[in-house]
PDB file of C-alpha atoms in Angstrom:
ATOM      1  CA  MET A   1      15.199  -8.799  -3.361  1.00  0.00           C
ATOM      2  CA  HIS A   2      17.159  -8.505  -6.620  1.00  0.00           C
ATOM      3  CA  GLU A   3      15.612 -11.667  -8.089  1.00  0.00           C
ATOM      4  CA  VAL A   4      12.123 -10.483  -7.129  1.00  0.00           C
ATOM      5  CA  VAL A   5      12.597  -7.125  -8.885  1.00  0.00           C
ATOM      6  CA  ALA A   6      14.128  -8.854 -11.909  1.00  0.00           C
ATOM      7  CA  SER A   7      11.078 -11.102 -12.254  1.00  0.00           C
ATOM      8  CA  LEU A   8       8.818  -8.018 -12.351  1.00  0.00           C
ATOM      9  CA  GLU A   9      10.839  -6.107 -14.939  1.00  0.00           C
ATOM     10  CA  PRO A  10       8.413  -6.853 -17.819  1.00  0.00           C
ATOM     11  CA  LEU A  11       5.664  -5.008 -15.922  1.00  0.00           C
ATOM     12  CA  VAL A  12       7.717  -1.817 -15.500  1.00  0.00           C
ATOM     13  CA  ARG A  13       6.485  -0.269 -18.722  1.00  0.00           C
ATOM     14  CA  PRO A  14       4.680   2.885 -19.913  1.00  0.00           C
ATOM     15  CA  ALA A  15       1.042   2.939 -18.778  1.00  0.00           C
ATOM     16  CA  GLY A  16       1.564  -0.324 -16.897  1.00  0.00           C
ATOM     17  CA  THR A  17      -0.259  -0.871 -13.599  1.00  0.00           C
ATOM     18  CA  VAL A  18       0.915  -3.285 -10.917  1.00  0.00           C
ATOM     19  CA  LEU A  19      -1.173  -3.915  -7.800  1.00  0.00           C
ATOM     20  CA  ILE A  20       0.705  -5.575  -4.923  1.00  0.00           C
ATOM     21  CA  GLY A  21      -1.258  -7.086  -2.053  1.00  0.00           C
ATOM     22  CA  GLU A  22       0.933  -6.808   1.019  1.00  0.00           C
ATOM     23  CA  TRP A  23       0.983  -7.734   4.669  1.00  0.00           C
ATOM     24  CA  HIS A  24       1.063  -4.374   6.383  1.00  0.00           C
ATOM     25  CA  GLY A  25       3.996  -3.746   8.671  1.00  0.00           C
ATOM     26  CA  THR A  26       6.909  -5.440   6.925  1.00  0.00           C
ATOM     27  CA  ASN A  27      10.217  -4.063   5.724  1.00  0.00           C
ATOM     28  CA  GLU A  28      10.174  -6.047   2.506  1.00  0.00           C
ATOM     29  CA  PHE A  29       7.039  -4.878   0.712  1.00  0.00           C
ATOM     30  CA  PRO A  30       7.836  -1.143   0.923  1.00  0.00           C
ATOM     31  CA  ARG A  31      11.409  -1.996  -0.096  1.00  0.00           C
ATOM     32  CA  LEU A  32      10.075  -3.842  -3.148  1.00  0.00           C
ATOM     33  CA  VAL A  33       8.067  -0.805  -4.253  1.00  0.00           C
ATOM     34  CA  GLU A  34      11.088   1.438  -3.778  1.00  0.00           C
ATOM     35  CA  SER A  35      13.170  -0.883  -5.968  1.00  0.00           C
ATOM     36  CA  LEU A  36      10.505  -0.973  -8.676  1.00  0.00           C
ATOM     37  CA  VAL A  37      10.234   2.816  -8.661  1.00  0.00           C
ATOM     38  CA  ALA A  38      14.029   3.092  -8.922  1.00  0.00           C
ATOM     39  CA  LEU A  39      13.908   0.821 -11.978  1.00  0.00           C
ATOM     40  CA  ALA A  40      11.175   2.942 -13.566  1.00  0.00           C
ATOM     41  CA  ILE A  41      13.197   6.117 -12.949  1.00  0.00           C
ATOM     42  CA  GLU A  42      16.237   4.436 -14.510  1.00  0.00           C
ATOM     43  CA  ARG A  43      14.059   3.805 -17.581  1.00  0.00           C
ATOM     44  CA  GLU A  44      13.018   7.486 -17.524  1.00  0.00           C
ATOM     45  CA  LEU A  45       9.367   6.664 -16.899  1.00  0.00           C
ATOM     46  CA  PRO A  46       7.040   8.895 -14.890  1.00  0.00           C
ATOM     47  CA  VAL A  47       5.637   7.018 -11.897  1.00  0.00           C
ATOM     48  CA  VAL A  48       2.441   7.015  -9.836  1.00  0.00           C
ATOM     49  CA  VAL A  49       2.494   5.193  -6.498  1.00  0.00           C
ATOM     50  CA  GLY A  50      -0.750   4.517  -4.648  1.00  0.00           C
ATOM     51  CA  LEU A  51      -0.485   3.722  -0.935  1.00  0.00           C
ATOM     52  CA  GLU A  52      -3.146   2.613   1.539  1.00  0.00           C
ATOM     53  CA  LEU A  53      -2.690   5.784   3.582  1.00  0.00           C
ATOM     54  CA  PRO A  54      -5.443   8.234   4.564  1.00  0.00           C
ATOM     55  CA  CYS A  55      -6.083  11.003   2.045  1.00  0.00           C
ATOM     56  CA  SER A  56      -5.810  13.459   4.932  1.00  0.00           C
ATOM     57  CA  GLU A  57      -2.040  12.845   4.690  1.00  0.00           C
ATOM     58  CA  GLN A  58      -1.925  14.034   1.064  1.00  0.00           C
ATOM     59  CA  PRO A  59      -1.187  17.709   1.893  1.00  0.00           C
ATOM     60  CA  ALA A  60       1.839  16.663   3.963  1.00  0.00           C
ATOM     61  CA  ILE A  61       3.036  14.393   1.152  1.00  0.00           C
ATOM     62  CA  ASP A  62       2.616  17.178  -1.401  1.00  0.00           C
ATOM     63  CA  ARG A  63       4.601  19.595   0.766  1.00  0.00           C
ATOM     64  CA  GLN A  64       7.518  17.163   0.765  1.00  0.00           C
ATOM     65  CA  ALA A  65       7.474  16.490  -2.983  1.00  0.00           C
ATOM     66  CA  GLY A  66      10.791  17.283  -4.622  1.00  0.00           C
ATOM     67  CA  LEU A  67      12.679  17.856  -1.379  1.00  0.00           C
ATOM     68  CA  GLU A  68      16.042  16.105  -1.072  1.00  0.00           C
ATOM     69  CA  SER A  69      15.504  15.418   2.618  1.00  0.00           C
ATOM     70  CA  SER A  70      12.127  15.028   4.282  1.00  0.00           C
ATOM     71  CA  SER A  71      10.419  13.398   7.238  1.00  0.00           C
ATOM     72  CA  ILE A  72       6.723  12.521   7.211  1.00  0.00           C
ATOM     73  CA  ASP A  73       4.841  13.507  10.347  1.00  0.00           C
ATOM     74  CA  GLY A  74       1.269  14.113  11.489  1.00  0.00           C
ATOM     75  CA  SER A  75      -1.319  12.817  13.928  1.00  0.00           C
ATOM     76  CA  TRP A  76      -1.944   9.650  11.907  1.00  0.00           C
ATOM     77  CA  TRP A  77       1.671   8.577  12.328  1.00  0.00           C
ATOM     78  CA  HIS A  78       1.385   9.050  16.106  1.00  0.00           C
ATOM     79  CA  ARG A  79      -1.686   6.897  16.612  1.00  0.00           C
ATOM     80  CA  ALA A  80      -2.154   4.985  19.863  1.00  0.00           C
ATOM     81  CA  ASP A  81      -1.017   1.349  20.003  1.00  0.00           C
ATOM     82  CA  ASP A  82      -4.532   0.010  19.396  1.00  0.00           C
ATOM     83  CA  PHE A  83      -4.555   1.744  15.987  1.00  0.00           C
ATOM     84  CA  GLN A  84      -1.033   0.781  14.856  1.00  0.00           C
ATOM     85  CA  ASP A  85      -1.947  -1.651  12.093  1.00  0.00           C
ATOM     86  CA  GLY A  86       1.405  -1.544  10.298  1.00  0.00           C
ATOM     87  CA  ARG A  87       0.546   1.100   7.715  1.00  0.00           C
ATOM     88  CA  SER A  88       2.435   3.797   9.635  1.00  0.00           C
ATOM     89  CA  SER A  89       5.605   1.752   9.988  1.00  0.00           C
ATOM     90  CA  ARG A  90       9.188   2.950   9.804  1.00  0.00           C
ATOM     91  CA  ALA A  91       9.517   1.145   6.484  1.00  0.00           C
ATOM     92  CA  MET A  92       6.505   3.003   5.076  1.00  0.00           C
ATOM     93  CA  ALA A  93       7.878   6.330   6.316  1.00  0.00           C
ATOM     94  CA  ARG A  94      11.196   5.566   4.609  1.00  0.00           C
ATOM     95  CA  LEU A  95       9.366   4.702   1.404  1.00  0.00           C
ATOM     96  CA  ILE A  96       7.490   8.009   1.448  1.00  0.00           C
ATOM     97  CA  ASP A  97      10.719   9.904   2.063  1.00  0.00           C
ATOM     98  CA  TYR A  98      12.192   8.180  -0.992  1.00  0.00           C
ATOM     99  CA  LEU A  99       9.165   8.762  -3.208  1.00  0.00           C
ATOM    100  CA  THR A 100       8.684  12.415  -2.344  1.00  0.00           C
ATOM    101  CA  SER A 101      12.348  13.189  -3.056  1.00  0.00           C
ATOM    102  CA  ARG A 102      11.959  12.031  -6.678  1.00  0.00           C
ATOM    103  CA  PRO A 103      10.409  14.740  -8.887  1.00  0.00           C
ATOM    104  CA  SER A 104       9.123  12.245 -11.474  1.00  0.00           C
ATOM    105  CA  VAL A 105       7.057  10.354  -8.862  1.00  0.00           C
ATOM    106  CA  THR A 106       3.485  11.190  -7.855  1.00  0.00           C
ATOM    107  CA  THR A 107       2.567   9.683  -4.488  1.00  0.00           C
ATOM    108  CA  VAL A 108      -1.129   9.137  -3.753  1.00  0.00           C
ATOM    109  CA  ALA A 109      -2.649   8.619  -0.304  1.00  0.00           C
ATOM    110  CA  MET A 110      -5.672   6.622  -1.472  1.00  0.00           C
ATOM    111  CA  ASP A 111      -7.636   5.715   1.643  1.00  0.00           C
ATOM    112  CA  GLY A 112     -10.388   7.608   3.441  1.00  0.00           C
ATOM    113  CA  PRO A 113      -9.351  10.322   5.901  1.00  0.00           C
ATOM    114  CA  TRP A 114      -7.947   9.747   9.373  1.00  0.00           C
ATOM    115  CA  VAL A 115      -9.843  11.607  12.076  1.00  0.00           C
ATOM    116  CA  ALA A 116      -8.236  11.390  15.513  1.00  0.00           C
ATOM    117  CA  PRO A 117     -10.602  10.125  18.230  1.00  0.00           C
ATOM    118  CA  GLY A 118     -12.438  13.031  19.825  1.00  0.00           C
ATOM    119  CA  SER A 119     -11.649  15.392  16.960  1.00  0.00           C
ATOM    120  CA  ALA A 120     -14.179  17.180  14.797  1.00  0.00           C
ATOM    121  CA  ILE A 121     -14.681  15.779  11.317  1.00  0.00           C
ATOM    122  CA  PRO A 122     -13.759  18.329   8.627  1.00  0.00           C
ATOM    123  CA  MET A 123     -16.740  18.928   6.356  1.00  0.00           C
ATOM    124  CA  ASP A 124     -14.585  18.317   3.269  1.00  0.00           C
ATOM    125  CA  TYR A 125     -14.053  14.730   4.410  1.00  0.00           C
ATOM    126  CA  LEU A 126     -17.571  13.892   5.567  1.00  0.00           C
ATOM    127  CA  HIS A 127     -18.708  12.390   2.250  1.00  0.00           C
ATOM    128  CA  LEU A 128     -15.605  10.189   2.120  1.00  0.00           C
ATOM    129  CA  LEU A 129     -16.374   8.649   5.498  1.00  0.00           C
ATOM    130  CA  GLU A 130     -19.724   7.495   4.129  1.00  0.00           C
ATOM    131  CA  ALA A 131     -18.333   5.968   0.907  1.00  0.00           C
ATOM    132  CA  PRO A 132     -16.990   2.394   0.583  1.00  0.00           C
ATOM    133  CA  ARG A 133     -13.233   2.334   1.195  1.00  0.00           C
ATOM    134  CA  ASP A 134     -12.336   0.672  -2.094  1.00  0.00           C
ATOM    135  CA  GLU A 135     -14.361   3.194  -4.062  1.00  0.00           C
ATOM    136  CA  THR A 136     -12.602   6.044  -2.262  1.00  0.00           C
ATOM    137  CA  MET A 137      -9.190   4.526  -2.926  1.00  0.00           C
ATOM    138  CA  ALA A 138     -10.024   3.978  -6.583  1.00  0.00           C
ATOM    139  CA  ARG A 139     -11.200   7.562  -7.069  1.00  0.00           C
ATOM    140  CA  HIS A 140      -7.981   8.998  -5.633  1.00  0.00           C
ATOM    141  CA  LEU A 141      -5.757   6.620  -7.579  1.00  0.00           C
ATOM    142  CA  LEU A 142      -7.555   6.927 -10.923  1.00  0.00           C
ATOM    143  CA  SER A 143      -7.536  10.714 -10.655  1.00  0.00           C
ATOM    144  CA  ALA A 144      -3.741  10.700 -10.292  1.00  0.00           C
ATOM    145  CA  MET A 145      -3.390   8.217 -13.146  1.00  0.00           C
ATOM    146  CA  ASP A 146      -5.513  10.438 -15.397  1.00  0.00           C
ATOM    147  CA  GLN A 147      -3.258  13.389 -14.580  1.00  0.00           C
ATOM    148  CA  ASN A 148      -0.149  11.353 -15.448  1.00  0.00           C
ATOM    149  CA  PRO A 149      -0.910   9.576 -18.731  1.00  0.00           C
ATOM    150  CA  GLY A 150       1.761   7.108 -19.726  1.00  0.00           C
ATOM    151  CA  ALA A 151       3.095   6.719 -16.196  1.00  0.00           C
ATOM    152  CA  VAL A 152       3.785   3.303 -14.726  1.00  0.00           C
ATOM    153  CA  THR A 153       1.644   2.836 -11.623  1.00  0.00           C
ATOM    154  CA  PHE A 154       2.479   0.771  -8.555  1.00  0.00           C
ATOM    155  CA  VAL A 155      -0.046   0.194  -5.783  1.00  0.00           C
ATOM    156  CA  LEU A 156       0.781  -1.178  -2.338  1.00  0.00           C
ATOM    157  CA  ALA A 157      -2.297  -2.102  -0.322  1.00  0.00           C
ATOM    158  CA  GLY A 158      -3.818  -4.916   1.678  1.00  0.00           C
ATOM    159  CA  ALA A 159      -4.374  -8.092  -0.323  1.00  0.00           C
ATOM    160  CA  GLU A 160      -8.171  -7.856  -0.070  1.00  0.00           C
ATOM    161  CA  HIS A 161      -8.126  -4.507  -1.891  1.00  0.00           C
ATOM    162  CA  VAL A 162      -5.988  -5.449  -4.902  1.00  0.00           C
ATOM    163  CA  ALA A 163      -7.926  -8.597  -5.781  1.00  0.00           C
ATOM    164  CA  VAL A 164      -9.697  -8.089  -9.098  1.00  0.00           C
ATOM    165  CA  GLY A 165     -13.276  -8.806  -8.074  1.00  0.00           C
ATOM    166  CA  SER A 166     -15.589  -8.024  -5.166  1.00  0.00           C
ATOM    167  CA  ASP A 167     -15.049  -8.036  -1.411  1.00  0.00           C
ATOM    168  CA  ALA A 168     -16.877 -10.198   1.124  1.00  0.00           C
ATOM    169  CA  SER A 169     -19.868  -7.843   1.072  1.00  0.00           C
ATOM    170  CA  GLY A 170     -20.112  -7.995  -2.727  1.00  0.00           C
ATOM    171  CA  ARG A 171     -18.781  -4.486  -3.290  1.00  0.00           C
ATOM    172  CA  PRO A 172     -16.170  -3.942  -6.015  1.00  0.00           C
ATOM    173  CA  THR A 173     -12.567  -3.906  -4.814  1.00  0.00           C
ATOM    174  CA  LEU A 174      -9.968  -1.292  -5.660  1.00  0.00           C
ATOM    175  CA  GLY A 175      -8.498  -3.795  -8.103  1.00  0.00           C
ATOM    176  CA  ARG A 176     -11.794  -4.233  -9.906  1.00  0.00           C
ATOM    177  CA  TYR A 177     -12.339  -0.487 -10.274  1.00  0.00           C
ATOM    178  CA  VAL A 178      -8.843  -0.005 -11.671  1.00  0.00           C
ATOM    179  CA  THR A 179      -9.019  -2.867 -14.172  1.00  0.00           C
ATOM    180  CA  GLN A 180     -12.293  -1.522 -15.563  1.00  0.00           C
ATOM    181  CA  TRP A 181     -10.407   1.587 -16.705  1.00  0.00           C
ATOM    182  CA  HIS A 182      -6.977   0.027 -17.215  1.00  0.00           C
ATOM    183  CA  PRO A 183      -7.471  -3.522 -18.549  1.00  0.00           C
ATOM    184  CA  ARG A 184      -3.732  -4.281 -18.625  1.00  0.00           C
ATOM    185  CA  THR A 185      -3.563  -4.003 -14.831  1.00  0.00           C
ATOM    186  CA  VAL A 186      -1.875  -6.917 -13.063  1.00  0.00           C
ATOM    187  CA  GLY A 187      -3.006  -7.785  -9.542  1.00  0.00           C
ATOM    188  CA  LEU A 188      -0.467  -9.766  -7.516  1.00  0.00           C
ATOM    189  CA  LEU A 189      -1.003 -11.466  -4.171  1.00  0.00           C
ATOM    190  CA  GLY A 190       1.913 -10.953  -1.810  1.00  0.00           C
ATOM    191  CA  ARG A 191       3.474 -14.150  -0.508  1.00  0.00           C
ATOM    192  CA  SER A 192       6.518 -14.980   1.599  1.00  0.00           C
ATOM    193  CA  SER A 193       8.618 -17.742   3.091  1.00  0.00           C
ATOM    194  CA  GLY A 194       7.473 -16.776   6.567  1.00  0.00           C
ATOM    195  CA  GLY A 195       8.574 -14.281   9.171  1.00  0.00           C
ATOM    196  CA  THR A 196       6.720 -11.534  10.991  1.00  0.00           C
ATOM    197  CA  ALA A 197       4.737  -8.389  10.177  1.00  0.00           C
ATOM    198  CA  TRP A 198       3.613  -5.612  12.514  1.00  0.00           C
ATOM    199  CA  GLY A 199      -0.158  -5.755  12.906  1.00  0.00           C
ATOM    200  CA  LEU A 200      -3.076  -5.577  15.282  1.00  0.00           C
ATOM    201  CA  GLN A 201      -4.048  -8.593  17.316  1.00  0.00           C
ATOM    202  CA  VAL A 202      -5.947  -9.542  20.453  1.00  0.00           C
ATOM    203  CA  GLY A 203      -5.018 -12.105  23.055  1.00  0.00           C
ATOM    204  CA  GLU A 204      -5.671 -15.823  22.675  1.00  0.00           C
ATOM    205  CA  ASN A 205      -8.708 -15.499  24.973  1.00  0.00           C
ATOM    206  CA  PRO A 206     -10.128 -12.042  24.189  1.00  0.00           C
ATOM    207  CA  THR A 207     -12.551 -10.459  26.612  1.00  0.00           C
ATOM    208  CA  VAL A 208     -15.527  -8.287  25.785  1.00  0.00           C
ATOM    209  CA  GLY A 209     -14.375  -4.771  24.970  1.00  0.00           C
ATOM    210  CA  GLU A 210     -10.714  -5.764  24.709  1.00  0.00           C
ATOM    211  CA  HIS A 211      -8.819  -3.588  22.235  1.00  0.00           C
ATOM    212  CA  PRO A 212      -6.300  -5.079  19.817  1.00  0.00           C
ATOM    213  CA  THR A 213      -2.698  -4.051  20.256  1.00  0.00           C
ATOM    214  CA  GLY A 214       0.040  -3.647  17.697  1.00  0.00           C
ATOM    215  CA  GLY A 215       2.997  -5.962  17.565  1.00  0.00           C
ATOM    216  CA  PRO A 216       4.853  -8.530  15.456  1.00  0.00           C
ATOM    217  CA  ARG A 217       2.655 -11.366  14.227  1.00  0.00           C
ATOM    218  CA  PRO A 218       3.557 -14.455  12.185  1.00  0.00           C
ATOM    219  CA  VAL A 219       3.180 -14.459   8.418  1.00  0.00           C
ATOM    220  CA  PRO A 220       2.360 -17.643   6.463  1.00  0.00           C
ATOM    221  CA  ASP A 221       5.241 -19.592   4.958  1.00  0.00           C
ATOM    222  CA  ASP A 222       4.665 -20.447   1.306  1.00  0.00           C
ATOM    223  CA  ALA A 223       7.550 -22.878   1.368  1.00  0.00           C
ATOM    224  CA  GLU A 224       6.647 -24.474  -1.963  1.00  0.00           C
ATOM    225  CA  LEU A 225       7.426 -21.224  -3.836  1.00  0.00           C
ATOM    226  CA  GLU A 226      10.679 -19.501  -4.701  1.00  0.00           C
ATOM    227  CA  PRO A 227      11.121 -15.727  -4.379  1.00  0.00           C
ATOM    228  CA  GLY A 228       9.918 -13.947  -7.507  1.00  0.00           C
ATOM    229  CA  ALA A 229       6.715 -13.169  -9.359  1.00  0.00           C
ATOM    230  CA  GLN A 230       4.510 -15.137 -11.707  1.00  0.00           C
ATOM    231  CA  TRP A 231       1.296 -14.059 -13.390  1.00  0.00           C
ATOM    232  CA  ALA A 232      -1.087 -14.837 -16.233  1.00  0.00           C
ATOM    233  CA  ASP A 233      -3.184 -12.677 -18.530  1.00  0.00           C
ATOM    234  CA  ARG A 234      -6.397 -13.994 -17.005  1.00  0.00           C
ATOM    235  CA  VAL A 235      -7.483 -13.640 -13.396  1.00  0.00           C
ATOM    236  CA  GLY A 236      -7.263 -16.835 -11.382  1.00  0.00           C
ATOM    237  CA  PRO A 237      -9.988 -18.282  -9.134  1.00  0.00           C
ATOM    238  CA  ASP A 238      -8.416 -16.515  -6.137  1.00  0.00           C
ATOM    239  CA  GLY A 239      -9.059 -13.122  -7.763  1.00  0.00           C
ATOM    240  CA  TYR A 240      -5.453 -12.326  -8.718  1.00  0.00           C
ATOM    241  CA  HIS A 241      -3.437 -12.539 -11.910  1.00  0.00           C
ATOM    242  CA  GLY A 242      -0.613 -14.128  -9.958  1.00  0.00           C
ATOM    243  CA  TYR A 243       1.663 -13.580  -7.008  1.00  0.00           C
ATOM    244  CA  VAL A 244       4.876 -11.926  -5.905  1.00  0.00           C
ATOM    245  CA  HIS A 245       6.915 -13.891  -3.378  1.00  0.00           C
ATOM    246  CA  VAL A 246       9.328 -11.643  -1.469  1.00  0.00           C
ATOM    247  CA  GLY A 247      11.113 -14.316   0.561  1.00  0.00           C
ATOM    248  CA  PRO A 248      11.305 -14.033   4.358  1.00  0.00           C
ATOM    249  CA  VAL A 249       9.704 -10.935   5.855  1.00  0.00           C
ATOM    250  CA  THR A 250      10.569  -8.952   8.977  1.00  0.00           C
ATOM    251  CA  SER A 251       8.288  -6.702  10.988  1.00  0.00           C
ATOM    252  CA  SER A 252       8.722  -2.948  10.858  1.00  0.00           C
ATOM    253  CA  PRO A 253       7.552  -1.156  14.039  1.00  0.00           C
ATOM    254  CA  PRO A 254       5.631   2.136  13.993  1.00  0.00           C
ATOM    255  CA  ALA A 255       7.607   5.143  12.801  1.00  0.00           C
ATOM    256  CA  TYR A 256       6.841   6.861  16.109  1.00  0.00           C
ATOM    257  CA  GLU A 257       6.471   3.874  18.402  1.00  0.00           C
ATOM    258  CA  GLY A 258       5.085   4.597  21.853  1.00  0.00           C
ATOM    259  CA  GLU A 259       4.063   8.155  21.013  1.00  0.00           C
ATOM    260  CA  GLY A 260       0.335   7.637  20.598  1.00  0.00           C
ATOM    261  CA  ARG A 261      -1.833  10.741  20.570  1.00  0.00           C
TER     262      ARG A 261
END
């Protein structure tokens, strides 16, 4: 991981924005963000970190901010197996514990709210459930960036969200919203030399009504690349400025595995 962080050092700068498109449910991508934040703190830079977590988790994150020891908890972290998509992994919980214990770091839960099945929808969240996800994520992130001028911003989200363009439906992505306001943003596609990530999947011969289940799944091997990051000033045809290759990846199980609510 050291060589990967070293390759990204030029982007750890005041008012810099780095978008990292991850495979959810690995140990390596949250570890990369932690290392980048540690480097920013070493350089005495304020930091904003945007995570693809539901905004309904923000109060719990704010309560932990500045504490030396913390442990994230809540109904979203205890989701049933057919909702465990890797975003509530042990690695992500460890990352949040690290971020919230650093006073110079602002952690943003960007995504729309999590409403447990069968639960009433809080009126404060109703409008967010009707908005496009990327727009919701951008609003939460940009608000935090506006409140922390000069901070270096790191975003960890699914690759489809950090591409600088539009999604399959033609709607702007999170990356496109951010670059409109922060033109020096760099969007990087996460790549690896193979391994596994915790995600949702169905059987080889799915039946009607079959629910996906969480578990380790293979990750593509970009064997032609070495660990590290490369990028250009202009966006490539794939919608990214470049890539960050983290080497082999390993799956991180749910923080509260087998405790679905």
